[in-house]
mmCIF file of C-alpha atoms in Angstrom:
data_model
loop_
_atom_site.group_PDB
_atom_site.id
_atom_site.type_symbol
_atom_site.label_atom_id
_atom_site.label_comp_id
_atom_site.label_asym_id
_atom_site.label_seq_id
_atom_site.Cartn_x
_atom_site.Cartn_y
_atom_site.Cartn_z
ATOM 1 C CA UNK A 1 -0.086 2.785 -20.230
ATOM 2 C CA UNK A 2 -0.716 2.877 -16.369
ATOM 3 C CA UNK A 3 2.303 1.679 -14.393
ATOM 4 C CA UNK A 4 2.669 0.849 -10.334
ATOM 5 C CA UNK A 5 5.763 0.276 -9.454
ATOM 6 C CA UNK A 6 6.676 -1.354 -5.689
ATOM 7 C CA UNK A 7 9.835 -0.984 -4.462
ATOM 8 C CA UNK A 8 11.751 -1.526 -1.100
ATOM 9 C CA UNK A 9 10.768 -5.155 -0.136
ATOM 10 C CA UNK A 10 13.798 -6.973 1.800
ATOM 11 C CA UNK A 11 14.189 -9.120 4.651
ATOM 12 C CA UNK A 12 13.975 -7.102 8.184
ATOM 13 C CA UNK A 13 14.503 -8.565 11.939
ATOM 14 C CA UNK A 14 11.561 -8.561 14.191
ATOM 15 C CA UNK A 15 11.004 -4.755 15.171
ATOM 16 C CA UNK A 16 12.823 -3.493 12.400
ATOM 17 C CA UNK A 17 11.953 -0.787 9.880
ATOM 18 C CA UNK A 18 11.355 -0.993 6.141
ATOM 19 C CA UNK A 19 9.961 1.684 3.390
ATOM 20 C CA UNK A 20 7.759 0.774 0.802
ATOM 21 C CA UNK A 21 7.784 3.245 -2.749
ATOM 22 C CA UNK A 22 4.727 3.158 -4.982
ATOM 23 C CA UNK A 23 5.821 4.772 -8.167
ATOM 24 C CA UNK A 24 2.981 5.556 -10.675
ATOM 25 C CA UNK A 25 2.708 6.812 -14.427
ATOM 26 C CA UNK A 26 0.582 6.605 -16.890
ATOM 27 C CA UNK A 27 -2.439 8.989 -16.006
ATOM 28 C CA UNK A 28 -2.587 12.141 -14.329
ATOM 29 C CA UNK A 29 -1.432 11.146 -10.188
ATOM 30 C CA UNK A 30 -3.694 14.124 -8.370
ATOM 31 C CA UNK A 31 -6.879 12.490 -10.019
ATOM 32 C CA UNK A 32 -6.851 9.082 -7.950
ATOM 33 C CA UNK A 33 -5.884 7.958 -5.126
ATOM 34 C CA UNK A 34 -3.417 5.074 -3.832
ATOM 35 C CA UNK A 35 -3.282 2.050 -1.671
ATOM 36 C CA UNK A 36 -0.947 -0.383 -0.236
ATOM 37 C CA UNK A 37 -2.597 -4.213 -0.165
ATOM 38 C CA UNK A 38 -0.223 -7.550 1.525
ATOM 39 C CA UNK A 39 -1.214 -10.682 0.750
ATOM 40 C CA UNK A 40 0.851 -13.279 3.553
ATOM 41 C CA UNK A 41 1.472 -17.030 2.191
ATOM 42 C CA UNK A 42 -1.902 -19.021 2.152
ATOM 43 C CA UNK A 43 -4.406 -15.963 3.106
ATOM 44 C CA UNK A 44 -6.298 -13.561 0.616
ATOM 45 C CA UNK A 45 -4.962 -10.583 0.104
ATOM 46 C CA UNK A 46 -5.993 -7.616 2.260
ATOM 47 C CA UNK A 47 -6.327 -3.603 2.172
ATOM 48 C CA UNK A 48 -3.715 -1.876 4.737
ATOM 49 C CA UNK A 49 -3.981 1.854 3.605
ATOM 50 C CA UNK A 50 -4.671 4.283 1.298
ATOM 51 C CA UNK A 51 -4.306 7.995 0.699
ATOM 52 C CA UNK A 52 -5.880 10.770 -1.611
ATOM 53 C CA UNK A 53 -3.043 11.958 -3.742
ATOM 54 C CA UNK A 54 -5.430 15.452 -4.072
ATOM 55 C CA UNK A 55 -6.893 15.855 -0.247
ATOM 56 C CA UNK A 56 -4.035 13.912 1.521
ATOM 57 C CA UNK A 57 -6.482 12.215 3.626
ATOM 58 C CA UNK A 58 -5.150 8.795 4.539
ATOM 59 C CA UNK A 59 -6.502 5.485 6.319
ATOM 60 C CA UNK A 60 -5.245 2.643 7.911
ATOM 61 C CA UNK A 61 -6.331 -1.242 9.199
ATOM 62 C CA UNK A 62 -6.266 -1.441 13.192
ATOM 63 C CA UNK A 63 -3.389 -4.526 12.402
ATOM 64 C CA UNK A 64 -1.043 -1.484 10.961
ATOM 65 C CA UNK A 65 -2.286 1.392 12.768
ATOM 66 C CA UNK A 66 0.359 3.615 14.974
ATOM 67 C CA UNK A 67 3.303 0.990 12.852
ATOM 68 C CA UNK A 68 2.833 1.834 9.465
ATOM 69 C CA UNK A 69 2.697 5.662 7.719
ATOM 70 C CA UNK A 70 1.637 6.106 4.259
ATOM 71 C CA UNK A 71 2.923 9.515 2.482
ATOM 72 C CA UNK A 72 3.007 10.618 -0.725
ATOM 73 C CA UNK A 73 5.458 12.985 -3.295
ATOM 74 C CA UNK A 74 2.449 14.190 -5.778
ATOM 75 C CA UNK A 75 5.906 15.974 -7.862
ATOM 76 C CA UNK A 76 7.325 12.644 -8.148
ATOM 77 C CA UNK A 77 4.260 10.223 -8.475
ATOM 78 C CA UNK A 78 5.020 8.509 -5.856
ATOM 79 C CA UNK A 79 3.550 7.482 -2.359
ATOM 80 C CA UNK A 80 5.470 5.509 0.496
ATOM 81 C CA UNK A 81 4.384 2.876 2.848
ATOM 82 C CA UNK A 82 7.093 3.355 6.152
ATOM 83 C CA UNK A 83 6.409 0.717 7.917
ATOM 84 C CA UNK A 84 7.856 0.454 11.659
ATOM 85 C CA UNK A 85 8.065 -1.955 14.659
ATOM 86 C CA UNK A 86 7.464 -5.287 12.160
ATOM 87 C CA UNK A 87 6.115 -8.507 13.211
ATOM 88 C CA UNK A 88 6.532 -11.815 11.614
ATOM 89 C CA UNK A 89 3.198 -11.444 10.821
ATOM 90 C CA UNK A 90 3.651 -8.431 8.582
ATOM 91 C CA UNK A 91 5.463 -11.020 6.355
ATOM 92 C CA UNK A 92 3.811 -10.685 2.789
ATOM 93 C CA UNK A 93 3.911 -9.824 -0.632
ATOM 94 C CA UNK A 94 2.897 -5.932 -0.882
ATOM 95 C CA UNK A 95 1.247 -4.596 -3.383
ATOM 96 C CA UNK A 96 0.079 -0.766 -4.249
ATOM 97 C CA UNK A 97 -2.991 -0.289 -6.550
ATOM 98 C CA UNK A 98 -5.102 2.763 -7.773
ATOM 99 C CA UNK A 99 -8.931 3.635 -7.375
ATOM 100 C CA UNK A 100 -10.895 6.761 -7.988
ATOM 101 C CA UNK A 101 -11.374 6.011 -4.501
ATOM 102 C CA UNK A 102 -11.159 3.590 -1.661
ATOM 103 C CA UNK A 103 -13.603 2.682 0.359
ATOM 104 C CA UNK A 104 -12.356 2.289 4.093
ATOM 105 C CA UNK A 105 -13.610 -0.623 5.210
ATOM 106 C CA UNK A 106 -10.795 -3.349 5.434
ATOM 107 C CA UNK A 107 -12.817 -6.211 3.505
ATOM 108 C CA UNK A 108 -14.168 -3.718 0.933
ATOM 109 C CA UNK A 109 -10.593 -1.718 0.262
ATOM 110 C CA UNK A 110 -10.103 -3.570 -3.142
ATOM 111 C CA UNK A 111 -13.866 -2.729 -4.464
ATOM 112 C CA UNK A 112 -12.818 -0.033 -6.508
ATOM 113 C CA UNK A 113 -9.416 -0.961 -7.631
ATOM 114 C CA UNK A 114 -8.520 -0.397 -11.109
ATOM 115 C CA UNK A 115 -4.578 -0.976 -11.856
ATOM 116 C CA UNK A 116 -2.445 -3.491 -9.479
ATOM 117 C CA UNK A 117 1.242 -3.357 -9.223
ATOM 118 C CA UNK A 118 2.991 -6.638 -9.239
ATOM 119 C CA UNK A 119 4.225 -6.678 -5.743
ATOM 120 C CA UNK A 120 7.113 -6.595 -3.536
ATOM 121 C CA UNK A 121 8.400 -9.441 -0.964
ATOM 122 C CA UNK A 122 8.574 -8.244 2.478
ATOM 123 C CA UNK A 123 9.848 -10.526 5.186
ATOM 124 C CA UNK A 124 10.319 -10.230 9.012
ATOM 125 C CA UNK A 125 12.147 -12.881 10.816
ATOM 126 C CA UNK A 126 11.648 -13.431 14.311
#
């Protein structure tokens, strides 16, 4: 059975730091790749980043870019979402997801997804 697993939500001050663990199983890691999705209280969820767990190649929304790092351990299934400087706006349920691919255009990241995780709270107070 295909698993994602968020971890790491938690409430942060303005400007602090959080790290975000996407923990997979269920089919073999190196053959997809992985992204990290938020969805803030009355908006549609949206595609932050991804990475490909074989090439390492990684992508990021301008909102997130130069804040937010995205990593993964291919040994333990497993890819991070570091996320730095937060805003009140970052506020959001974040969720990883797996696609044979992603394609990087923010309005089109969730095209190809095939397996959600159920999400983690993250909140920044200002």
């Amino acid at each position: 059975e295909v698993q994602l697993v968020e971890s790491g939500g938690g409430l942060v001050q303005a400007g602090g730091s959080l790290r975000l663990s996407c923990t997979a199983s269920g089919f073999t890691f190196d053959d997809y790749d992985i992204g990290w999705f938020r969805q803030a209280p009355g908006k549609e969820r949206e595609g932050i980043s991804c990475i490909s767990s074989s090439a390492g190649t990684t992508y990021y929304v301008d909102s997130v870019k130069g804040r937010f790092t995205i990593s993964s351990d291919n040994a333990k299934n497993t890819v991070y979402l570091q996320m730095n400087s937060l805003k009140p706006e970052d506020t959001a349920v974040y969720y990883c997801a797996r696609a044979p691919y992603f394609v990087t255009r923010p309005q089109d990241m969730g095209i190809m997804v095939d397996y959600w995780g159920k999400g983690t709270l993250v909140t920044v107070s200002s």
